[in-house]
Coordinates of C-alpha atoms and ligand atoms in Angstrom, one line a residue:
M7 CA 29.0 -24.9 -13.3
D8 CA 31.7 -23.8 -15.7
N9 CA 33.3 -20.5 -15.3
P10 CA 30.6 -18.1 -16.8
T11 CA 33.3 -15.8 -18.3
T12 CA 34.1 -18.6 -20.8
Q13 CA 30.5 -19.0 -21.8
V14 CA 28.8 -15.7 -21.9
P15 CA 29.6 -13.3 -24.9
G16 CA 31.0 -10.2 -23.3
G17 CA 33.1 -12.1 -20.8
L18 CA 34.1 -10.3 -17.7
D19 CA 31.9 -7.3 -18.4
V20 CA 28.9 -9.5 -18.1
V21 CA 30.1 -11.0 -14.8
N22 CA 30.8 -7.6 -13.4
E23 CA 27.4 -6.3 -14.5
L24 CA 25.8 -9.3 -12.8
D25 CA 27.8 -8.6 -9.6
A26 CA 26.8 -5.0 -9.6
R27 CA 23.1 -5.9 -10.1
A28 CA 23.3 -8.5 -7.3
R29 CA 24.7 -5.9 -5.0
E30 CA 22.0 -3.4 -5.9
I31 CA 19.3 -6.0 -5.3
A32 CA 20.7 -7.1 -2.0
R33 CA 20.6 -3.6 -0.5
R34 CA 17.0 -2.9 -1.5
R35 CA 14.1 -2.9 1.0
T36 CA 10.6 -2.4 -0.4
F37 CA 7.8 -2.5 2.1
A38 CA 4.2 -1.2 2.7
I39 CA 2.8 0.1 6.0
I40 CA -0.7 -1.3 6.7
S41 CA -3.3 -1.1 9.4
H42 CA -6.8 -0.2 10.4
P43 CA -7.5 3.6 9.9
D44 CA -5.8 6.0 12.4
A45 CA -3.4 3.6 13.9
G46 CA -0.6 5.9 12.9
K47 CA 0.8 4.7 9.6
T48 CA 1.3 8.1 8.1
T49 CA 2.7 9.4 11.3
L50 CA 5.2 6.5 11.5
T51 CA 6.1 7.0 7.8
E52 CA 6.9 10.7 8.5
K53 CA 9.0 9.8 11.5
L54 CA 10.9 7.1 9.5
L55 CA 11.6 9.7 6.8
L56 CA 12.8 12.1 9.5
Y57 CA 15.2 9.6 11.0
A58 CA 16.4 8.6 7.6
G59 CA 17.3 12.2 7.0
A60 CA 15.0 12.3 4.1
I61 CA 13.1 15.3 5.5
D62 CA 14.2 18.0 7.9
L63 CA 11.0 18.5 9.7
A64 CA 8.1 16.1 10.3
G65 CA 4.7 17.3 9.1
A66 CA 1.4 16.5 10.9
V67 CA -1.4 14.4 9.6
R68 CA -4.1 16.8 10.8
G69 CA -2.4 20.2 11.1
R70 CA -3.3 23.8 11.2
K71 CA -3.6 25.4 7.9
T72 CA -0.1 26.9 8.2
Q73 CA 1.5 23.8 9.4
R74 CA 3.5 21.4 7.3
H75 CA 1.6 18.3 6.2
A76 CA 2.9 14.7 6.1
V77 CA 4.7 14.0 2.9
S78 CA 2.7 10.9 2.1
D79 CA -0.7 12.6 2.6
W80 CA -0.1 15.0 -0.3
M81 CA -3.7 15.1 -1.8
E82 CA -5.8 18.1 -0.8
M83 CA -8.6 16.0 0.5
E84 CA -6.1 13.9 2.6
Q85 CA -4.9 17.1 4.2
Q86 CA -8.4 18.5 4.9
R87 CA -9.7 15.3 6.4
G88 CA -6.5 14.0 8.1
I89 CA -6.9 10.6 6.5
S90 CA -4.9 8.8 3.8
I91 CA -6.8 8.2 0.6
S92 CA -4.2 7.0 -1.9
A93 CA -1.0 5.0 -1.4
A94 CA 2.1 7.1 -1.5
A95 CA 5.6 6.0 -2.6
L96 CA 8.7 7.3 -0.9
E97 CA 12.2 6.4 -1.8
F98 CA 15.4 7.1 0.1
E99 CA 18.9 6.0 0.9
L100 CA 19.9 5.0 4.4
E101 CA 23.1 3.4 5.7
G102 CA 23.8 1.8 2.4
H103 CA 20.3 0.6 1.9
H104 CA 17.9 1.7 -0.8
V105 CA 14.5 2.0 0.8
T106 CA 11.1 2.1 -0.9
L107 CA 8.3 2.8 1.5
L108 CA 4.6 2.7 0.5
D109 CA 2.2 4.4 3.0
T110 CA -1.2 2.9 2.4
P111 CA -4.7 4.1 3.3
G112 CA -6.4 2.2 6.1
H113 CA -10.0 3.0 5.3
Q114 CA -11.8 0.1 3.7
D115 CA -13.3 2.3 1.0
F116 CA -9.9 2.7 -0.3
S117 CA -8.7 -0.8 0.3
E118 CA -8.5 -1.7 -3.4
D119 CA -5.5 0.7 -3.6
T120 CA -3.9 -0.9 -0.6
Y121 CA -4.4 -4.4 -2.0
R122 CA -2.7 -3.3 -5.3
T123 CA 0.1 -1.8 -3.3
L124 CA 0.6 -5.1 -1.5
L125 CA 1.4 -6.7 -4.8
A126 CA 4.4 -4.4 -5.3
V127 CA 6.2 -5.0 -2.0
D128 CA 8.5 -7.6 -0.4
S129 CA 7.5 -7.1 3.2
V130 CA 5.1 -5.2 5.4
V131 CA 5.0 -3.1 8.5
M132 CA 1.8 -3.6 10.5
V133 CA 0.9 -0.8 12.9
L134 CA -1.4 -1.4 15.9
D135 CA -2.9 1.1 18.1
A136 CA -1.9 0.0 21.6
A137 CA -5.3 0.9 23.0
K138 CA -7.2 -1.0 20.4
G139 CA -5.1 -4.1 19.4
I140 CA -6.2 -6.0 16.3
E141 CA -8.9 -4.0 14.5
P142 CA -11.0 -5.4 11.7
Q143 CA -9.2 -3.8 8.8
T144 CA -5.9 -4.8 10.1
R145 CA -7.1 -8.4 10.2
K146 CA -8.3 -8.3 6.6
L147 CA -5.0 -6.8 5.3
F148 CA -2.9 -9.3 7.3
E149 CA -4.9 -12.1 5.5
V150 CA -3.8 -10.5 2.2
C151 CA -0.2 -10.4 3.3
R152 CA -0.4 -14.0 4.4
A153 CA -1.8 -15.1 1.1
R154 CA 0.9 -13.2 -0.7
G155 CA 3.7 -14.6 1.5
L156 CA 4.8 -11.3 2.8
P157 CA 6.8 -11.2 6.1
V158 CA 5.3 -8.8 8.7
L159 CA 7.0 -6.6 11.3
T160 CA 4.7 -5.2 13.9
F161 CA 4.9 -1.7 15.5
I162 CA 2.6 -1.2 18.4
N163 CA 2.0 2.5 18.5
K164 CA 0.6 5.2 20.9
L165 CA 2.2 3.9 24.1
D166 CA 2.0 7.5 25.3
Q167 CA -1.7 6.9 25.7
P168 CA -3.5 4.4 28.0
S169 CA -2.8 1.0 26.4
L170 CA -3.9 -2.6 26.6
D171 CA -1.6 -4.9 28.6
P172 CA 1.4 -5.9 26.3
F173 CA 0.8 -9.6 26.9
E174 CA -2.9 -9.0 25.8
L175 CA -1.6 -7.4 22.6
L176 CA 0.8 -10.2 21.9
D177 CA -2.0 -12.7 22.7
Q178 CA -4.3 -10.9 20.2
I179 CA -1.8 -11.1 17.4
E180 CA -1.3 -14.8 18.0
R181 CA -5.0 -15.6 18.5
V182 CA -6.7 -13.4 16.0
L183 CA -4.1 -13.4 13.3
G184 CA -2.7 -16.9 14.0
I185 CA 1.0 -15.9 13.8
A186 CA 3.5 -16.1 16.7
A187 CA 4.5 -12.7 18.1
A188 CA 8.1 -12.2 19.2
P189 CA 8.6 -9.1 21.4
M190 CA 11.8 -7.3 20.5
N191 CA 11.4 -4.6 23.2
W192 CA 9.1 -4.3 26.2
P193 CA 7.1 -1.3 27.2
L194 CA 7.8 0.2 30.6
G195 CA 4.3 1.4 31.6
D196 CA 1.9 3.2 29.3
G197 CA -0.1 6.5 29.1
I198 CA 1.1 9.0 31.7
N199 CA 3.3 6.3 33.3
F200 CA 5.0 5.4 30.1
A201 CA 8.8 5.5 30.8
G202 CA 10.2 3.9 27.7
V203 CA 11.1 0.5 26.4
Y204 CA 13.5 -2.2 27.3
D205 CA 15.4 -3.7 24.5
L206 CA 15.2 -7.5 25.0
E207 CA 17.9 -8.4 22.5
S208 CA 20.6 -6.0 23.6
N209 CA 19.6 -5.4 27.3
A210 CA 19.3 -1.6 27.0
V211 CA 16.8 0.9 28.4
L212 CA 15.5 3.5 26.0
L213 CA 14.0 6.3 28.1
Y214 CA 11.0 8.2 27.1
E215 CA 11.3 11.9 27.9
R216 CA 8.0 13.8 27.6
G217 CA 8.3 16.8 25.5
A218 CA 11.6 15.7 24.0
R219 CA 10.1 15.1 20.6
G220 CA 12.7 15.3 17.8
Q221 CA 15.6 14.9 20.2
R222 CA 17.5 11.6 19.9
T223 CA 17.7 9.8 23.2
E224 CA 20.5 7.3 23.4
P225 CA 19.7 3.9 24.8
V226 CA 21.4 3.1 28.2
S227 CA 23.0 -0.3 28.1
V228 CA 22.6 -2.4 31.3
D229 CA 24.0 -5.7 32.4
D230 CA 20.6 -7.3 33.0
P231 CA 17.1 -6.3 34.0
E232 CA 17.8 -6.9 37.7
H233 CA 20.8 -4.6 37.9
P234 CA 20.4 -1.7 40.4
S235 CA 21.1 0.7 37.5
V236 CA 17.7 -0.3 36.0
E237 CA 15.9 0.7 39.2
R238 CA 17.6 4.1 39.2
L239 CA 16.5 4.6 35.5
I240 CA 12.9 3.4 35.7
G241 CA 11.9 3.0 39.4
A242 CA 11.5 -0.1 41.5
Q243 CA 7.9 -0.9 40.5
R244 CA 8.5 -0.8 36.8
Q245 CA 11.7 -2.8 37.3
R246 CA 9.7 -5.5 39.1
Q247 CA 7.1 -5.7 36.4
L248 CA 9.9 -5.8 33.7
I249 CA 11.6 -8.7 35.5
D250 CA 8.3 -10.6 35.8
A251 CA 7.5 -9.9 32.1
I252 CA 10.9 -11.2 31.0
A253 CA 10.5 -14.3 33.0
M254 CA 7.2 -15.0 31.3
I255 CA 8.6 -14.3 27.9
S256 CA 11.6 -16.5 28.5
G257 CA 9.4 -19.3 29.8
A258 CA 6.4 -19.3 27.5
G259 CA 6.9 -16.6 25.0
T260 CA 8.1 -16.6 21.4
R261 CA 11.7 -15.7 20.9
F262 CA 12.8 -13.9 17.9
D263 CA 13.9 -16.1 15.0
L264 CA 14.9 -14.6 11.7
E265 CA 14.0 -17.7 9.7
A266 CA 10.5 -17.8 11.2
Y267 CA 9.9 -14.1 10.5
R268 CA 11.0 -14.5 6.9
A269 CA 8.8 -17.6 6.5
E270 CA 5.9 -15.6 7.9
R271 CA 5.6 -17.9 10.9
Q272 CA 6.3 -15.1 13.4
T273 CA 6.1 -11.3 13.5
P274 CA 8.8 -9.4 15.5
V275 CA 7.0 -6.8 17.7
F276 CA 8.2 -3.4 18.7
F277 CA 6.6 -0.9 21.0
G278 CA 6.8 2.8 20.7
S279 CA 5.0 6.1 19.9
A280 CA 5.3 7.4 16.4
L281 CA 3.9 10.9 17.2
N282 CA 6.5 11.3 20.0
D283 CA 9.4 10.0 17.9
F284 CA 9.8 7.3 20.4
G285 CA 11.1 3.8 19.4
V286 CA 11.1 4.8 15.8
E287 CA 14.9 4.7 15.2
P288 CA 15.5 1.2 16.6
F289 CA 12.5 0.1 14.5
L290 CA 13.9 1.6 11.3
R291 CA 17.3 -0.1 12.1
A292 CA 15.6 -3.4 12.6
L293 CA 13.7 -2.9 9.3
L294 CA 16.9 -2.5 7.4
T295 CA 18.6 -5.5 9.0
L296 CA 15.6 -7.9 9.2
A297 CA 13.3 -7.2 6.2
P298 CA 14.1 -9.2 3.1
S299 CA 15.5 -7.9 -0.1
P300 CA 13.4 -8.3 -3.4
A301 CA 11.9 -11.8 -3.8
P302 CA 11.2 -13.9 -6.9
R303 CA 7.8 -13.3 -8.4
P304 CA 5.4 -15.8 -10.0
S305 CA 4.7 -15.3 -13.7
D306 CA 3.3 -17.3 -16.7
V307 CA 6.7 -18.6 -17.3
G308 CA 7.4 -19.6 -13.8
L309 CA 9.3 -17.7 -11.1
V310 CA 11.1 -14.5 -12.2
L311 CA 14.2 -14.0 -10.2
P312 CA 15.3 -10.5 -9.3
T313 CA 18.8 -11.5 -10.7
D314 CA 17.4 -12.5 -14.1
P315 CA 19.3 -10.5 -16.7
D316 CA 16.2 -9.3 -18.6
F317 CA 14.1 -6.4 -17.4
S318 CA 10.6 -7.1 -16.2
G319 CA 8.1 -5.2 -14.1
F320 CA 4.3 -4.5 -13.8
V321 CA 2.1 -1.5 -13.4
F322 CA 0.3 -1.6 -10.0
K323 CA -1.0 1.9 -9.7
M324 CA -1.9 4.9 -11.8
Q325 CA -2.3 8.4 -10.5
A326 CA -3.2 11.6 -12.5
N327 CA -2.4 15.2 -11.6
M328 CA -0.1 14.4 -8.7
N329 CA 1.8 17.6 -9.1
P330 CA 0.0 20.8 -10.2
R331 CA 3.1 21.7 -12.2
H332 CA 2.9 18.5 -14.3
R333 CA -0.7 17.7 -15.0
D334 CA 0.0 14.3 -16.2
R335 CA -0.7 10.7 -15.4
V336 CA 1.9 8.5 -13.8
A337 CA 2.0 4.8 -14.0
F338 CA 3.7 3.2 -11.0
V339 CA 5.9 0.2 -12.0
R340 CA 7.4 -2.3 -9.7
V341 CA 10.7 -3.5 -11.1
C342 CA 10.9 -7.3 -10.8
S343 CA 14.1 -8.3 -12.7
G344 CA 17.0 -6.9 -14.7
R345 CA 17.9 -3.3 -14.8
L346 CA 15.8 -0.5 -16.2
A347 CA 17.7 2.3 -17.9
K348 CA 16.6 5.6 -19.2
D349 CA 15.8 5.5 -22.9
M350 CA 15.4 1.8 -22.9
S351 CA 12.6 0.3 -25.0
V352 CA 10.4 -2.2 -23.3
I353 CA 7.3 -4.1 -24.5
N354 CA 3.9 -3.8 -23.1
E355 CA 2.9 -7.5 -23.0
R356 CA -0.9 -6.7 -23.1
L357 CA -0.7 -4.7 -26.4
G358 CA 2.5 -6.1 -27.8
T359 CA 3.7 -2.5 -28.3
T360 CA 7.0 -0.9 -27.7
V361 CA 7.3 1.8 -25.0
R362 CA 10.4 4.0 -25.0
L363 CA 11.3 5.0 -21.4
S364 CA 12.6 8.5 -22.1
R365 CA 11.8 9.6 -18.5
V366 CA 11.9 7.4 -15.5
Y367 CA 10.9 9.0 -12.2
R368 CA 11.3 8.0 -8.6
F369 CA 8.8 9.5 -6.2
F370 CA 8.8 11.1 -2.8
G371 CA 5.1 11.7 -2.0
R372 CA 4.0 14.1 -4.7
D373 CA 7.6 15.2 -5.6
R374 CA 9.6 13.4 -8.3
E375 CA 13.0 13.3 -9.8
T376 CA 14.3 11.6 -12.9
V377 CA 16.6 8.6 -12.4
P378 CA 19.0 7.1 -14.9
E379 CA 18.3 3.6 -13.8
A380 CA 16.3 1.3 -11.5
Y381 CA 16.7 -2.1 -10.0
P382 CA 14.5 -4.9 -8.8
G383 CA 12.5 -3.8 -5.8
D384 CA 12.3 -0.2 -7.1
V385 CA 9.1 1.5 -7.7
V386 CA 9.4 3.9 -10.6
G387 CA 6.9 6.3 -12.2
L388 CA 6.4 6.4 -16.0
V389 CA 4.5 9.3 -17.5
N390 CA 1.6 7.5 -19.0
P391 CA 0.4 8.7 -22.4
G392 CA -2.7 6.6 -22.1
R393 CA -1.0 3.4 -23.2
L394 CA -0.4 1.8 -19.9
A395 CA -3.0 0.3 -17.6
I396 CA -3.1 -1.2 -14.1
G397 CA -1.9 -4.8 -14.3
D398 CA 0.2 -4.3 -17.5
T399 CA 3.5 -6.3 -17.7
L400 CA 6.5 -4.5 -19.2
Y401 CA 9.5 -6.6 -20.3
A402 CA 12.6 -6.6 -22.5
G403 CA 14.1 -9.8 -23.8
R404 CA 12.4 -12.8 -22.6
K405 CA 8.6 -12.5 -22.8
V406 CA 6.9 -12.7 -19.4
R407 CA 3.4 -12.0 -18.0
F408 CA 2.7 -11.3 -14.3
P409 CA -0.6 -12.3 -12.8
P410 CA -3.5 -9.9 -13.6
I411 CA -4.6 -7.5 -10.9
P412 CA -8.3 -8.2 -10.3
Q413 CA -10.7 -5.3 -9.9
F414 CA -12.9 -5.2 -6.8
P415 CA -16.6 -5.5 -7.7
A416 CA -18.4 -2.2 -7.2
E417 CA -21.1 -2.1 -4.6
R418 CA -22.3 1.5 -4.9
F419 CA -23.5 3.3 -8.0
A420 CA -24.4 6.8 -8.9
F421 CA -25.2 9.0 -12.0
L422 CA -22.3 11.5 -12.5
R423 CA -22.9 14.6 -14.5
P424 CA -21.2 18.0 -14.7
A425 CA -23.1 20.9 -13.2
D426 CA -22.5 22.7 -16.4
V427 CA -23.6 20.2 -19.0
R428 CA -21.4 21.7 -21.8
H429 CA -18.2 20.9 -20.0
K430 CA -15.7 19.8 -22.6
R431 CA -13.1 18.1 -20.4
F432 CA -15.7 16.1 -18.4
D433 CA -15.3 12.9 -20.5
E434 CA -11.6 13.0 -20.4
A435 CA -11.5 13.6 -16.6
V436 CA -13.9 10.7 -16.1
R437 CA -11.7 8.5 -18.3
Q438 CA -8.6 9.3 -16.3
L439 CA -10.1 8.6 -12.9
E440 CA -11.4 5.4 -14.3
E441 CA -7.9 4.5 -15.6
E442 CA -6.6 4.9 -12.0
G443 CA -9.1 2.2 -10.9
L444 CA -10.9 4.8 -8.7
M445 CA -14.2 3.8 -10.2
Q446 CA -15.9 1.7 -12.9
V447 CA -17.8 3.6 -15.6
F448 CA -21.0 2.4 -17.3
I449 CA -22.8 4.0 -20.1
P450 CA -26.7 4.0 -20.2
Q451 CA -28.1 3.2 -23.6
T452 CA -31.1 5.4 -23.2
G453 CA -32.0 8.9 -21.8
L454 CA -29.3 11.5 -21.3
R455 CA -26.6 9.0 -21.2
H456 CA -24.8 10.5 -18.2
P457 CA -22.3 8.0 -17.0
V458 CA -23.1 5.7 -14.1
I459 CA -20.1 5.2 -11.8
G460 CA -19.6 2.2 -9.6
V461 CA -17.3 2.2 -6.5
V462 CA -16.6 -0.1 -3.6
G463 CA -17.2 2.4 -0.7
S464 CA -19.1 5.7 -0.5
L465 CA -16.0 7.7 0.5
Q466 CA -14.8 7.2 -3.0
F467 CA -17.8 9.3 -4.3
D468 CA -16.4 12.2 -2.1
V469 CA -13.0 11.7 -3.6
I470 CA -14.3 11.7 -7.2
E471 CA -16.3 14.9 -6.6
A472 CA -13.4 16.6 -4.8
R473 CA -10.8 15.6 -7.4
L474 CA -13.0 16.6 -10.4
Q475 CA -13.3 19.9 -8.8
S476 CA -9.8 20.6 -7.7
E477 CA -7.8 18.8 -10.5
Y478 CA -10.1 19.4 -13.5
G479 CA -12.1 22.5 -12.4
I480 CA -15.3 20.6 -13.0
K481 CA -18.2 20.9 -10.5
C482 CA -20.2 17.7 -10.6
V483 CA -23.5 16.4 -9.4
L484 CA -23.7 12.8 -8.1
E485 CA -27.1 11.2 -8.0
P486 CA -26.9 8.0 -6.0
L487 CA -28.6 4.9 -7.4
P488 CA -30.1 2.1 -5.3
H489 CA -28.1 -0.6 -7.1
V490 CA -25.7 -2.8 -5.2
A491 CA -24.1 -5.0 -7.8
A492 CA -22.9 -5.0 -11.5
R493 CA -22.6 -8.3 -13.5
W494 CA -21.4 -9.0 -17.0
P495 CA -23.8 -11.6 -18.6
V496 CA -21.7 -14.2 -20.6
P497 CA -23.6 -17.0 -22.5
E498 CA -22.1 -20.4 -21.9
S499 CA -22.5 -21.4 -25.6
E500 CA -23.4 -19.6 -28.8
Q501 CA -26.9 -21.3 -28.8
T502 CA -27.9 -19.6 -25.5
R503 CA -30.7 -17.1 -26.0
P504 CA -30.2 -13.5 -24.9
I505 CA -30.6 -12.6 -21.2
T506 CA -34.2 -12.0 -20.1
L507 CA -34.7 -9.4 -17.4
T508 CA -38.3 -9.9 -16.4
T509 CA -38.1 -8.1 -13.1
S510 CA -38.0 -4.6 -11.9
G511 CA -34.9 -3.5 -9.9
V512 CA -32.4 -4.2 -12.8
M513 CA -30.8 -1.8 -15.2
P514 CA -29.3 -3.0 -18.5
I515 CA -26.2 -0.8 -19.3
K516 CA -22.9 -1.1 -21.2
D517 CA -19.3 -0.8 -20.1
R518 CA -16.6 1.3 -21.8
H519 CA -15.9 -1.4 -24.3
G520 CA -19.6 -1.7 -25.3
R521 CA -20.1 -5.0 -23.5
D522 CA -23.5 -5.7 -21.8
V523 CA -23.7 -5.2 -18.1
V524 CA -26.7 -5.5 -15.7
L525 CA -27.0 -3.5 -12.5
F526 CA -29.0 -5.0 -9.7
E527 CA -30.8 -3.3 -6.9
S528 CA -30.4 -6.2 -4.4
A529 CA -29.2 -9.7 -4.0
W530 CA -32.7 -10.9 -4.6
E531 CA -32.9 -9.5 -8.2
L532 CA -29.5 -11.0 -8.8
R533 CA -30.6 -14.4 -7.8
F534 CA -33.9 -14.1 -9.7
V535 CA -32.1 -13.2 -12.9
T536 CA -29.5 -15.8 -12.4
E537 CA -32.2 -18.5 -12.0
A538 CA -34.2 -17.2 -14.9
N539 CA -31.2 -17.5 -17.3
P540 CA -29.7 -20.9 -16.7
G541 CA -27.3 -20.8 -19.7
I542 CA -25.8 -17.4 -18.9
R543 CA -23.0 -16.8 -16.3
L544 CA -23.1 -13.5 -14.5
L545 CA -19.5 -12.4 -13.9
D546 CA -18.6 -9.8 -11.2
S547 CA -15.5 -8.7 -13.2
I548 CA -14.3 -9.3 -16.7
Ligands
GTP602 N1 -1.1 10.0 21.1 C1 -0.6 9.6 20.0 N2 -1.2 9.9 18.8 C2 -0.7 9.4 17.7 C3 0.5 8.6 17.7 N3 0.8 8.4 16.3 C4 -0.2 8.9 15.6 N4 -1.1 9.6 16.4 C5 -2.3 10.3 15.9 O1 -3.2 9.4 15.4 C6 -4.0 10.0 14.4 C7 -3.9 9.1 13.1 O2 -2.6 9.1 12.6 P1 -2.3 8.7 11.1 O3 -0.8 8.7 11.0 O4 -3.0 9.7 10.2 O5 -3.0 7.3 11.0 P2 -3.0 6.5 9.6 O6 -2.8 5.1 10.1 O7 -2.1 7.0 8.6 O8 -4.5 6.7 9.2 P3 -5.2 6.4 7.7 O9 -4.1 6.7 6.7 O10 -6.3 7.4 7.6 O11 -5.6 5.0 7.7 C8 -3.4 11.4 14.1 O12 -4.1 12.3 14.8 C9 -2.0 11.2 14.8 O13 -1.5 12.5 15.3 C10 1.1 8.4 18.9 O14 2.2 7.7 19.0 N5 0.6 8.8 20.0
MG603 MG1 -2.4 7.6 6.7

């Protein structure tokens, strides 16, 4: 290629700008933490923040009232119940890296939020509970990571409690998930006998000291596992077990290979205990060195490279009322290419309208600060005046559209009405929660016309009720309906006659845009109506 300075208007400035951008991209790490509920994602997140110096004191997931809560579980209901409900974005600088970490909820009722979050990251940390191994939700989320080509690092947590045999855990990863598992360190006992981990790469013992939470223990380097110093550190029996384990790993085990990890053929595995701050620091270090920087993204005009000069990004999440001081709605945007600068004008591809970015925020749980610029890999928040929706592509310069973000079909339905029927803000509140993708809203065409809401899992009903109360001051009544599916009837041709619903157990209704929808009480009614209307397709999303 010719020297670009002779070709590009702007000469050296352009080249310097390109260099600066390439450097910013290379130092970015954007990842999500996933697992089955309760494996310890939020606890690990909190400890990673602690080591990164991003917080001074780790909060607890399920603390006493007076105790600090985890930064990523900022929502009132998350703190009351000790579970994560909504994915939280946390950004910090560490050792020259710019890290964006997204702590996701494990519960399947909130999995749509987790799936959307997985669209916005370049790699994943999978947390396993050492006593439980691969649990169903972990398996489902892993499949999503595989489909999206996301490299996975594994942290096996809770070694301070009785655990499965480490070989059994590795075997489960390989068997159930179908990916090679390369141990990076090896646990020395478990439960009350847990003495620490042996670093297989650097031959060092990291000792676990009970009750030493928050204190940093330095690894003790040893010549090899058979050295007498190892016996002094961990005792003869554990040393014997370690030597045997290493022999097995060297013989038949998977050895770490960066290429294989990046190509999703293997997952490097670390053992530790997030609650006890144990093994967290080496894991964080590995994350910085092993996890990939922002990757190219597919779009309607082919792959968008992070180094492409024009800005592009997409909205993957909306959240209203994050901070009681700013009762606003935030659209979370993953930056995919170019550079986003404050006051820049970008185009919303869906509407063809221009959006001026007068305020660009980065987030730390519920806290935010304005930033002058953002680069590929970053997750930024834009205050949404109702003109941005989940899945929207934003771009400047070359027009581009990222793939749509499908909505999960609702499986549970209920009438939603305010306890005080004259509540003025009710409609607005419902619209905002709908915009977040927390629920689908349908409008009956007869009767009192209270909205029918549709969700994937019943815990979402609790969240809707709690948030309407705490964020909008609206006490609501939810009346569950027996329906299990919503379908949009779409005629295959203009000649098709209107849908006939000659069975009980169906409810004709409309969506927000006035389109016809039918709710079904069971799969039987759905099949019956499908067969009775051959020229009409019944779509589960539109
Ligand atoms: N003994 C022990 N308990 C732990 C450890 N790590 C986390 N826990 C506990 O496990 C429980 C669940 O931890 P969380 O961090 O909330 O788990 P999570 O994966 O974020 O859960 P969801 O977000 O609800 O899916 C909490 O009570 C933690 O204190 C650990 O290393 N050892
Ligand atoms: Mg959590």
